[in-house]
Coordinates of C-alpha atoms and ligand atoms in Angstrom, one line a residue:
X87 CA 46.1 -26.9 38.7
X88 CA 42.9 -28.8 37.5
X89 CA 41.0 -28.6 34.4
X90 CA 37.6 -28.2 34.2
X91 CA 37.4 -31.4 32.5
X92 CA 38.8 -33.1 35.6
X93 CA 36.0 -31.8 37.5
X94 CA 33.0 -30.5 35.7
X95 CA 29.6 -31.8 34.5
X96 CA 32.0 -32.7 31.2
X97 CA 34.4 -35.0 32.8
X98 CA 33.0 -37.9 31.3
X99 CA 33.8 -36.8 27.3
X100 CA 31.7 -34.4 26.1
X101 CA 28.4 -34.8 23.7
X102 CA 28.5 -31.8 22.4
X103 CA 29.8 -32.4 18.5
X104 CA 30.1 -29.8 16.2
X105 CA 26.6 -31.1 15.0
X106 CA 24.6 -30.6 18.2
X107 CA 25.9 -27.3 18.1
X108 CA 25.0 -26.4 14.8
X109 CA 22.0 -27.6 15.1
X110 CA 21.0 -25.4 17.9
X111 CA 22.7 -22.8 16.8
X112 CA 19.8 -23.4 13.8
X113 CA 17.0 -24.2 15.6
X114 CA 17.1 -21.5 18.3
X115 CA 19.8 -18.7 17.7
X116 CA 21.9 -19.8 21.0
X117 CA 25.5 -19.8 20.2
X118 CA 27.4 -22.8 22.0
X119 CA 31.0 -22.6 22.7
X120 CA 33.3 -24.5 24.6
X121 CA 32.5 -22.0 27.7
X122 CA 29.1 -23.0 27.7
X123 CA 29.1 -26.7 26.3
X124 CA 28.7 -28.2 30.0
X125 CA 25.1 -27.5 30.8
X126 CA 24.3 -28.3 27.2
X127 CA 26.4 -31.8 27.7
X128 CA 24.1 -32.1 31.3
X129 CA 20.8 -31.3 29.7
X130 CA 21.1 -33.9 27.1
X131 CA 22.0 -36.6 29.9
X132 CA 19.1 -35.5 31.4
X133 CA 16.6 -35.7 28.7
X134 CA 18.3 -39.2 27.5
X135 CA 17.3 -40.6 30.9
X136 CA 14.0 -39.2 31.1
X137 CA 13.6 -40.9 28.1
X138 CA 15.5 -44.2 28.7
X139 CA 17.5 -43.8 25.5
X140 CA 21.4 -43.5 25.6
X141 CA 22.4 -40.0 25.6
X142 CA 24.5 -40.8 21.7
X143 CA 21.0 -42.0 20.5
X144 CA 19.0 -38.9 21.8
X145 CA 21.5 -36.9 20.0
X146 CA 21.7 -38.5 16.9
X147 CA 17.8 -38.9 17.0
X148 CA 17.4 -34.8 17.5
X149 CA 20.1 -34.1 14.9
X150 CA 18.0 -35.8 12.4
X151 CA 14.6 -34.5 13.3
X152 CA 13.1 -38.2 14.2
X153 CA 12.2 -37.2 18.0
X154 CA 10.8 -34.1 19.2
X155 CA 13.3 -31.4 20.1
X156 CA 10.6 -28.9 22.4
X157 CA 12.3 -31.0 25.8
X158 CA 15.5 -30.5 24.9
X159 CA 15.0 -26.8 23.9
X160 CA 13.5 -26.6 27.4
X161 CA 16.3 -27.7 28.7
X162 CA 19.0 -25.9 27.5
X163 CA 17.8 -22.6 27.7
X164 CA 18.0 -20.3 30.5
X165 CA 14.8 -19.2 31.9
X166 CA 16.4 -16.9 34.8
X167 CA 14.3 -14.1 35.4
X168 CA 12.9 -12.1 38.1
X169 CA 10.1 -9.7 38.7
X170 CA 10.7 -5.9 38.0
X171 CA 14.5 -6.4 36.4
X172 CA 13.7 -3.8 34.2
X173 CA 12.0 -1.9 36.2
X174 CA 13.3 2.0 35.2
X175 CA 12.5 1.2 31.6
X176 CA 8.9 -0.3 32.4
X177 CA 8.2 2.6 34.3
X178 CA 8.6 4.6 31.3
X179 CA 6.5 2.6 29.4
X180 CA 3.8 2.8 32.0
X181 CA 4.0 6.0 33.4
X182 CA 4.9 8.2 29.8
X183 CA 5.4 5.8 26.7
X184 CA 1.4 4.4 26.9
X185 CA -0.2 7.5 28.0
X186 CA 1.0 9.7 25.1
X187 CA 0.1 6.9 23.1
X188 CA -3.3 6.9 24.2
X189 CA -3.6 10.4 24.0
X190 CA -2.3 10.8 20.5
X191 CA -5.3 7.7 19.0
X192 CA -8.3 7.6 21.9
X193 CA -9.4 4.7 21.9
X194 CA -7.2 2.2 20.6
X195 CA -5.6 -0.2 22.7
X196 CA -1.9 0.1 23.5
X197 CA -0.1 -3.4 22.5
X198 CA 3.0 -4.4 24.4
X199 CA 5.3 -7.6 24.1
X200 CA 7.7 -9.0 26.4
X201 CA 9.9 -11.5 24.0
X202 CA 11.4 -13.6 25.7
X203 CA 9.2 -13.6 29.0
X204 CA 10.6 -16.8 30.6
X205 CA 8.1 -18.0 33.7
X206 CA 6.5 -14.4 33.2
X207 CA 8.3 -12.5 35.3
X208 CA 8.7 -9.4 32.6
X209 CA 5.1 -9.2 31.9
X210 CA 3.5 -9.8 34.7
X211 CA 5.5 -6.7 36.7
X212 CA 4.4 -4.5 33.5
X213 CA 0.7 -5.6 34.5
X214 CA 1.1 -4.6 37.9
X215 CA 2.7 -1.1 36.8
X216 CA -0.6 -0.4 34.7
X217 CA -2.7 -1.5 37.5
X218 CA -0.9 0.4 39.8
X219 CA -1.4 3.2 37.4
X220 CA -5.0 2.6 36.4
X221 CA -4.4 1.6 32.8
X222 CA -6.7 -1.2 32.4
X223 CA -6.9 -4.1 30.3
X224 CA -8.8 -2.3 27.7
X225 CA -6.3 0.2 27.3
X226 CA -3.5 -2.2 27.7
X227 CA -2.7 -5.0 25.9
X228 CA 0.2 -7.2 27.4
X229 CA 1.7 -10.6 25.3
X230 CA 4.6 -12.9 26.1
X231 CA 6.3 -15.5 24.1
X232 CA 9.1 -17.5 25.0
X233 CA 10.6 -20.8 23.2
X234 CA 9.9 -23.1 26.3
X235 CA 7.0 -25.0 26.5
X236 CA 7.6 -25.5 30.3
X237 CA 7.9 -21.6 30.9
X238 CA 5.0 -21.1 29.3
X239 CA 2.9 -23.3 30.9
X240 CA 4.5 -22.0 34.3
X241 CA 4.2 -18.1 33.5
X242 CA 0.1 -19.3 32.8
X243 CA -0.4 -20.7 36.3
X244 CA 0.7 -17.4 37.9
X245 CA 2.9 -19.4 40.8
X246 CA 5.9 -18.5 41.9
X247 CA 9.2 -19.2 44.1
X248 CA 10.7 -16.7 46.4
X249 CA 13.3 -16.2 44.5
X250 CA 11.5 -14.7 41.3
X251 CA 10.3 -11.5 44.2
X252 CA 14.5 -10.9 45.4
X253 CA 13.8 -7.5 43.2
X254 CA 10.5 -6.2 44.3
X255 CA 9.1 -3.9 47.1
X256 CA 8.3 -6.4 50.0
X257 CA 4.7 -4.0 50.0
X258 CA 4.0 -4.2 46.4
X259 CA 4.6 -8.3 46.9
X260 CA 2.3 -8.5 49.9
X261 CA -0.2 -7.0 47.7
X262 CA 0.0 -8.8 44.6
X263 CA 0.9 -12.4 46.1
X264 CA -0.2 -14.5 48.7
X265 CA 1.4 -17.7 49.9
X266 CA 0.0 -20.7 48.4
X267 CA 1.5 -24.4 48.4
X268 CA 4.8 -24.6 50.5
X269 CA 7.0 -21.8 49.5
X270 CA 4.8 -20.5 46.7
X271 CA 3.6 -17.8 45.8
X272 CA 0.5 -17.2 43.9
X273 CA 0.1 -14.0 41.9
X274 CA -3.1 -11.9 42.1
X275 CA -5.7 -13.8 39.2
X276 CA -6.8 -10.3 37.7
X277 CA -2.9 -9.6 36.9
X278 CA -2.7 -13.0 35.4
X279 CA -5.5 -12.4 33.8
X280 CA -4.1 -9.1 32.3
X281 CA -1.3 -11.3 30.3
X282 CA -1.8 -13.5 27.1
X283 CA 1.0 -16.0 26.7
X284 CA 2.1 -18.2 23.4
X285 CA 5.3 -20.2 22.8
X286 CA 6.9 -18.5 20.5
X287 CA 10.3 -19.3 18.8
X288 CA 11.5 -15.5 17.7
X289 CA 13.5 -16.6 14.6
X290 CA 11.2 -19.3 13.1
X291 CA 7.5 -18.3 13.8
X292 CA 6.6 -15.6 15.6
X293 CA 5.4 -13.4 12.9
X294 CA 3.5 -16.3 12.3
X295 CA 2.1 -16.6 15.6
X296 CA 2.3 -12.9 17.0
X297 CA 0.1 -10.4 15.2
X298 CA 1.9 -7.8 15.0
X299 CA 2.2 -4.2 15.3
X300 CA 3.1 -3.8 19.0
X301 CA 3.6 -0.3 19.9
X302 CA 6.4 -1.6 22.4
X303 CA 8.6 -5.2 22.6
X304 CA 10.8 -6.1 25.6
X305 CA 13.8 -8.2 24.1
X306 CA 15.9 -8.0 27.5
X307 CA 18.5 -10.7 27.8
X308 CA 18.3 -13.1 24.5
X309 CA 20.5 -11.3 21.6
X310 CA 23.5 -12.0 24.2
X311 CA 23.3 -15.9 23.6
X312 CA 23.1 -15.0 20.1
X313 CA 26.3 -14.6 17.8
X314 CA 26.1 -11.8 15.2
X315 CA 23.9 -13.4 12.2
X316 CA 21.5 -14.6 14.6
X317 CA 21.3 -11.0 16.4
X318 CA 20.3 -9.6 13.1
X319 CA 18.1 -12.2 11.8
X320 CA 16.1 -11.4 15.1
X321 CA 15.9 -7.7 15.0
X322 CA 14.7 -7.6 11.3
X323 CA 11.5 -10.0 13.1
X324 CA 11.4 -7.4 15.8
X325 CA 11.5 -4.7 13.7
X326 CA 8.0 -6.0 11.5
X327 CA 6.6 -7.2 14.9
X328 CA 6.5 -3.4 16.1
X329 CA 4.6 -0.2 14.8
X330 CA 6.8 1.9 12.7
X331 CA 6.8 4.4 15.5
X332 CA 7.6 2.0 17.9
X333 CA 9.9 1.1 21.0
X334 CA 12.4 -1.7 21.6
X335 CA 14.0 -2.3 24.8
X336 CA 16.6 -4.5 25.5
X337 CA 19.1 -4.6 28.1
X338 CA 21.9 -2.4 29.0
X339 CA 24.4 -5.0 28.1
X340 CA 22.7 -5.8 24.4
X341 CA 23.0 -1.7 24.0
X342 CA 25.7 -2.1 20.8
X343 CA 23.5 -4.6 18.9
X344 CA 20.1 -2.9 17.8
X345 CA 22.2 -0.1 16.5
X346 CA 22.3 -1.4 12.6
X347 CA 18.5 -1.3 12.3
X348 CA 17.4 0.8 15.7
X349 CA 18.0 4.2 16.4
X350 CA 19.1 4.6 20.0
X351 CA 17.2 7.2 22.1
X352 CA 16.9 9.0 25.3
X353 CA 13.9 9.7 26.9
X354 CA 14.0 10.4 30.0
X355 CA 17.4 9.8 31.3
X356 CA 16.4 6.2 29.7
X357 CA 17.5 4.5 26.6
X358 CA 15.4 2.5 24.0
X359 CA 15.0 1.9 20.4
X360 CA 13.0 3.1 17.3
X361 CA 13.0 1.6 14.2
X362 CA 15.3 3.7 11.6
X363 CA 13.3 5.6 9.4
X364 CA 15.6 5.6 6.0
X365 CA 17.3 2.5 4.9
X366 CA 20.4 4.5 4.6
X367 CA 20.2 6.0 7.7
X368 CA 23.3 6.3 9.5
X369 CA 23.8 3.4 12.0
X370 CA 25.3 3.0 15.5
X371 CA 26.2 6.6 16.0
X372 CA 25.3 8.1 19.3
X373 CA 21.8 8.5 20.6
X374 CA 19.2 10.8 20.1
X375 CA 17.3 12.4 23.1
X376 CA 13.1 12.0 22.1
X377 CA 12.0 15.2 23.5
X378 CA 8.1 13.5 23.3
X379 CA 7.7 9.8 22.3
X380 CA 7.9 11.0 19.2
X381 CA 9.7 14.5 18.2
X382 CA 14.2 13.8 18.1
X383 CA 16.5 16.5 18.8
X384 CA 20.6 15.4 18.9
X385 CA 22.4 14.4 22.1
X386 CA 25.7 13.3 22.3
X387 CA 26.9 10.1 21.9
X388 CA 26.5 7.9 25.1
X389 CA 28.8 6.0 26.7
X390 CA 30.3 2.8 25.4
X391 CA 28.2 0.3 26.2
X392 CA 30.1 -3.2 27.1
X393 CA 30.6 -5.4 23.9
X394 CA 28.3 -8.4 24.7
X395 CA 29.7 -11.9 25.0
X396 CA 28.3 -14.6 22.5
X397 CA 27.8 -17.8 24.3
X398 CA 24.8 -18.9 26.6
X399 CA 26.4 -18.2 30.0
X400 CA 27.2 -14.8 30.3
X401 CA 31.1 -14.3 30.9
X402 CA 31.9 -13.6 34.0
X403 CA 34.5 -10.4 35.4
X404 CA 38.2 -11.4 35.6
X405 CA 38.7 -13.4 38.5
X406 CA 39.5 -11.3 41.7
X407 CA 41.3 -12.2 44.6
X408 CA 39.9 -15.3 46.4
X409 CA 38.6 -15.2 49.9
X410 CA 38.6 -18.4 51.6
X411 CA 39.7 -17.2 55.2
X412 CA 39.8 -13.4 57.0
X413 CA 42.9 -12.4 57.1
X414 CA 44.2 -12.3 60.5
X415 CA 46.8 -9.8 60.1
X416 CA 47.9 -7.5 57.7
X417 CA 49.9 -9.4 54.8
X418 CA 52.8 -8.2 53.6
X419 CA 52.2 -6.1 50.2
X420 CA 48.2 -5.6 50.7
X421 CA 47.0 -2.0 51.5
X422 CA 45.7 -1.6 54.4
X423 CA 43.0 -0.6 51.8
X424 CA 42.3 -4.1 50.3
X425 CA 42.6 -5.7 53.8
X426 CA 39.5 -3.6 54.8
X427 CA 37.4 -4.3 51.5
X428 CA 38.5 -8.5 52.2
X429 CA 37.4 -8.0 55.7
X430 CA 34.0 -5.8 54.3
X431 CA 33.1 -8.8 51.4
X432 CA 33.8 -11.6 54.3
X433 CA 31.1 -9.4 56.5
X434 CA 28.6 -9.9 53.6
X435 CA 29.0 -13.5 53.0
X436 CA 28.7 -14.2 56.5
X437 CA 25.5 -11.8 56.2
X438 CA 24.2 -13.8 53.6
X439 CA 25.2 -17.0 55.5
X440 CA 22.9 -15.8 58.0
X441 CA 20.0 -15.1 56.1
X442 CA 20.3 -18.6 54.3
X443 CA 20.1 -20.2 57.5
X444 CA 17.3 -18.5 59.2
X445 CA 15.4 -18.9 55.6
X446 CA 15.2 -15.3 54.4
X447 CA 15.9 -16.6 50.6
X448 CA 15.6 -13.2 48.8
X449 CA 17.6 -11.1 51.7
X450 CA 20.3 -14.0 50.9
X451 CA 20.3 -14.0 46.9
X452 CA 21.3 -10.7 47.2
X453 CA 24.0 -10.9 49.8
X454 CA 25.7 -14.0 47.9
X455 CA 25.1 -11.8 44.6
X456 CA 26.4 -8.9 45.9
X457 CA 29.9 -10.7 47.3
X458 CA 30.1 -12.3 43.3
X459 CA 30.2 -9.5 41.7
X460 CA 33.4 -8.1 43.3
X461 CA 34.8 -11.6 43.7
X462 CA 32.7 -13.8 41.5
X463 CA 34.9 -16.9 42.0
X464 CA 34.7 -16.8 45.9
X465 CA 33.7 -20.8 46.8
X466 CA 32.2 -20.1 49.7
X467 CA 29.7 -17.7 47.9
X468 CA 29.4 -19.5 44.7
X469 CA 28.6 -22.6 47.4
X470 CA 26.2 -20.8 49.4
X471 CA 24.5 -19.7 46.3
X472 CA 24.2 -22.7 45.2
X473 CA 22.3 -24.3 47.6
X474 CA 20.1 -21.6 47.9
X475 CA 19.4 -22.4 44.3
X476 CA 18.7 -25.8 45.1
X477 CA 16.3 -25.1 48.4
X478 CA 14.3 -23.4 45.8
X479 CA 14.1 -25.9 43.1
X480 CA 16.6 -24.3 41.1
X481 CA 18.5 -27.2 40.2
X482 CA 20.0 -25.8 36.7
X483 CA 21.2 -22.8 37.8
X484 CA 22.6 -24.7 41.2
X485 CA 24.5 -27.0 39.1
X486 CA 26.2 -24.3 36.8
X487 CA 26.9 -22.5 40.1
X488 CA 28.9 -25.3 41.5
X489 CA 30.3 -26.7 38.1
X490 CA 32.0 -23.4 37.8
X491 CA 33.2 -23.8 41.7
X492 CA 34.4 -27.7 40.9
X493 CA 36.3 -26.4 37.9
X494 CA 38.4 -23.6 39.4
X495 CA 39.0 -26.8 42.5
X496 CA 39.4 -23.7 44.6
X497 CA 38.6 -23.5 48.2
X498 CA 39.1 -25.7 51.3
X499 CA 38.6 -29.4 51.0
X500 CA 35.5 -29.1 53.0
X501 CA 34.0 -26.9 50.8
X502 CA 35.0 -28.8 47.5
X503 CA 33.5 -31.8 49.2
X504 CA 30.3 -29.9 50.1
X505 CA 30.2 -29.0 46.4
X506 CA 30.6 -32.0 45.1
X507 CA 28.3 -33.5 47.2
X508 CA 25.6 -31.4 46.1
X509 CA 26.0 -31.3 42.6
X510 CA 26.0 -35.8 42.8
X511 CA 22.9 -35.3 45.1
X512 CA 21.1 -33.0 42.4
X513 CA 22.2 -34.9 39.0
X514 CA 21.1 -37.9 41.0
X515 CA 17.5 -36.3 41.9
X516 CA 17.9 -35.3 37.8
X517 CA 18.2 -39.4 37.5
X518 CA 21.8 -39.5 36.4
X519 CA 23.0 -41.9 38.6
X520 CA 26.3 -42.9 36.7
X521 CA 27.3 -39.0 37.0
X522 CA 26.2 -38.9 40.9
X523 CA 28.2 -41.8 41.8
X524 CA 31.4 -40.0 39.9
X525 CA 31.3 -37.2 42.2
X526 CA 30.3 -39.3 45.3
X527 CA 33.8 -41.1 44.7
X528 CA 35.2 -37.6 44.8
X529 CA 33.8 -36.7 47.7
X530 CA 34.8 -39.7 50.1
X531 CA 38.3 -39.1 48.9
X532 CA 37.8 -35.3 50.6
X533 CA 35.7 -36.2 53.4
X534 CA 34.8 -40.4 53.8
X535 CA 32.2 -39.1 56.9
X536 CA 30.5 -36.2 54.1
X537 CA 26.5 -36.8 54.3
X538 CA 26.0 -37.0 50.8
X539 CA 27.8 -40.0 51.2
X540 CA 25.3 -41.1 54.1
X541 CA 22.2 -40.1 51.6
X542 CA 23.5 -41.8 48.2
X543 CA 26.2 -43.9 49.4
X544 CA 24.6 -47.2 48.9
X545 CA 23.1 -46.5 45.3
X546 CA 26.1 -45.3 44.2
X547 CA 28.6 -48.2 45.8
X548 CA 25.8 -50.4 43.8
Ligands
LIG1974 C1 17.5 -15.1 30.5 S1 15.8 -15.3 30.0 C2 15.3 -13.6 29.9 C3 13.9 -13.4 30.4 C4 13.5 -11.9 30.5 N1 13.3 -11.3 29.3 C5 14.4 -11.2 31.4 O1 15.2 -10.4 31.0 O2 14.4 -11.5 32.6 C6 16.0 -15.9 28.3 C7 14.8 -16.6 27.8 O3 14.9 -16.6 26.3 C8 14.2 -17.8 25.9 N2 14.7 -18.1 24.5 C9 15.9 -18.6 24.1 N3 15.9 -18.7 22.7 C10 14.7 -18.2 22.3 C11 14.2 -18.0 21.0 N4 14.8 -18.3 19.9 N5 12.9 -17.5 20.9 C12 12.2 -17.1 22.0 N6 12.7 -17.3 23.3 C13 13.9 -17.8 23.4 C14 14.6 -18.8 26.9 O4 13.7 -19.9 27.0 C15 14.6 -18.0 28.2 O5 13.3 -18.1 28.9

């Protein structure tokens, strides 16, 4: 069986000391583990070359403050995202949250703050709810912060790739977008208009630089990269940034962690979080149902949410059984039960397959997604996904798709070679051309006729 070090972005010996980690673990809450060291390991590669420097000198160089660490940060965090992922909670922002709010003080603007926002994504769909529902930009106030400069700067211009619209209403996206450069999309100027955006780091200075109260934060998918010291430095910001009467929401699977400083509550069938009103209130214990956005009556406790991971990548689901062929027959000791849900996932990937090749990006995503999440180390998924990823610009997110498919070396040789042979193609389009001539050598020991061979062959025999 292979390691992941024989295979992965890691396989030449890791940069991630104890330091590096530390020091991001300082400078921007996200907790790196061994699980997550690779893309960490890639990003400073990629960042040393950029800047011609050796990657031990960048690191030494950001560990004691005498380069600029806003790239790197850029780098290593995840900025994926996608329009309307909250959707059910925005909805109650936008549809009963803001209006009682504007009925109880005529007059004054509602304030709302999507922290982190990544390209946009989070903000912009709440701009297009209160559109929708004719709560306009007087009424409505709408801020996003994130720690990347680059999202920032992205989530201004208002363009984006297919893949950020996989979630929303193909009508709602014909009338908010229209195609611009390539595969772009441009979003609608008044809802970019509607949005004020500021790079914000939530645990060093955005009190400083976000004037607080908001009467309602978004915090979906950050506290998970966070360990526990980290999760509570950054409620106790959220918790000054928002009105006393306030809302949090954060994502289903960051449910357990407000709980020491937020009171859990249902409106709605939905669950967010108030600040407590007593120091000494009682924490964690069950939810309350609002039966307004303000008055609480007792509900029962709901159920356990999943106790979030620490690290940057999510973890995935224990590995199911692998799919790398239908099976012909019935195989001795298989129901005839898990035969028919094999034969029902290899239906969807070839679905997916289909919609990959005859371009229909988003209608794909969610086929290879779908197959992942009952088999999330299928190769032939994880590979499909992958270049998806990478057709759309995606190159991060490809590469951590395939590192994970390198390091499990599971499925056929042709599809290990395809893998590796997109991952040298991408690190070498990322300028690491010493990496990219690793995996090429890989390759033409799988397949010596593969075309990454063909399209980088020479630089990397050179
Ligand atoms: C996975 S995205 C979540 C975006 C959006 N809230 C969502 O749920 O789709 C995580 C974002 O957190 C940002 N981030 C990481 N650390 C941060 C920090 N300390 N302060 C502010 N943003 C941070 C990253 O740049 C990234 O864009």
């Amino acid at each position: 069986m292979s390691t992941r070090e024989d295979y992965g972005i890691g396989a030449n010996r890791s940069l991630v000391s104890a330091e590096l980690r530390h020091w991001i673990r300082e400078v921007t809450g996200l907790l790196i583990t061994d699980d997550n060291a690779a893309p960490v390991d890639l990003a400073l590669r990629i960042q040393a070359e950029q800047l011609r420097l050796p990657p031990e000198t960048l690191r030494a160089r950001l560990l004691s403050g005498a380069i600029g660490a806003q790239g790197f940060i850029d780098e290593i965090t995840t900025h994926e995202s996608y329009f309307f992922r909250a959707r059910e909670q925005m909805q109650l922002v936008v549809e009963r949250i803001i209006p009682e709010r504007l009925r109880r003080a005529p007059g004054r603007r509602v304030r709302v703050l999507s922290l982190p926002c990544a390209r946009g994504e989070e903000p912009y769909s709440l701009a297009i709810l209160c559109e929708e529902a004719g709560l306009p930009p007087t009424l409505v106030e709408i801020v996003g912060g994130d720690i990347a400069h680059g999202c920032i700067e992205s989530a201004s211009a208002g363009v984006f790739g297919p893949l950020a619209l996989r979630r929303t209403d193909p009508a709602r996206a014909k009338r908010w977008f229209r195609p611009c450069a390539g595969q772009a999309l441009c979003l609608d100027p008044g809802i970019v208009g509607r949005v004020g955006f500021r790079r914000v780091n939530l645990l060093r200075d955005a009190e400083r630089l976000l004037r607080g109260p908001f009467d309602v934060v978004f915090c979906e998918n950050l506290l998970i990269y966070f360990d526990a010291a980290n999760v509570d430095r950054a409620l106790a910001v959220i918790g000054r940034l928002l009105a006393e009467d306030g809302w949090l929401f954060v994502d289903h699977a960051e449910w357990n962690l407000p709980r020491q400083r937020f009171e859990m509550q249902e409106l709605d069938g939905r669950v967010g979080f108030r600040p407590r009103r007593s120091a000494g209130a009682d924490a964690g214990h069950g939810a309350e149902r609002a039966d307004s956005a303000g008055g609480l009556s007792a509900s029962p406790p709901p159920p356990a949410a999943p106790i979030p991971p620490s690290g940057r990548t999510p973890p995935r689901p224990a590995p199911s059984s692998r799919l790398t062929a239908p099976p012909s027959r019935r195989e001795p000791g298989r129901t005839a039960g898990a035969q028919a849900s094999d034969a029902g996932r290899q239906r969807q990937l070839r679905q997916a397959e289909a919609d990959y090749a005859a371009k229909r990006f988003t209608e794909a995503l969610l086929g290879f997604e779908q197959v992942l999440r009952r088999s999330p180390d299928l190769p032939e998924a994880l590979l499909g996904k992958a270049r998806l990823l990478a057709d759309c610009g995606e190159d991060i997110e490809a590469l951590e798709a395939l590192e994970s498919l390198v390091a499990g070396a599971a499925g056929s040789r042709q599809v290990q070679a395809d893998a590796l042979g997109l991952m040298a193609v991408l690190l070498h389009k990322k300028g690491l051309r010493d990496l990219a001539a690793q995996y090429l050598r890989r390759v033409a020991l799988l397949d010596p006729a593969h075309p990454s061979l063909r399209l980088l062959g020479r630089r990397a025999d050179g």
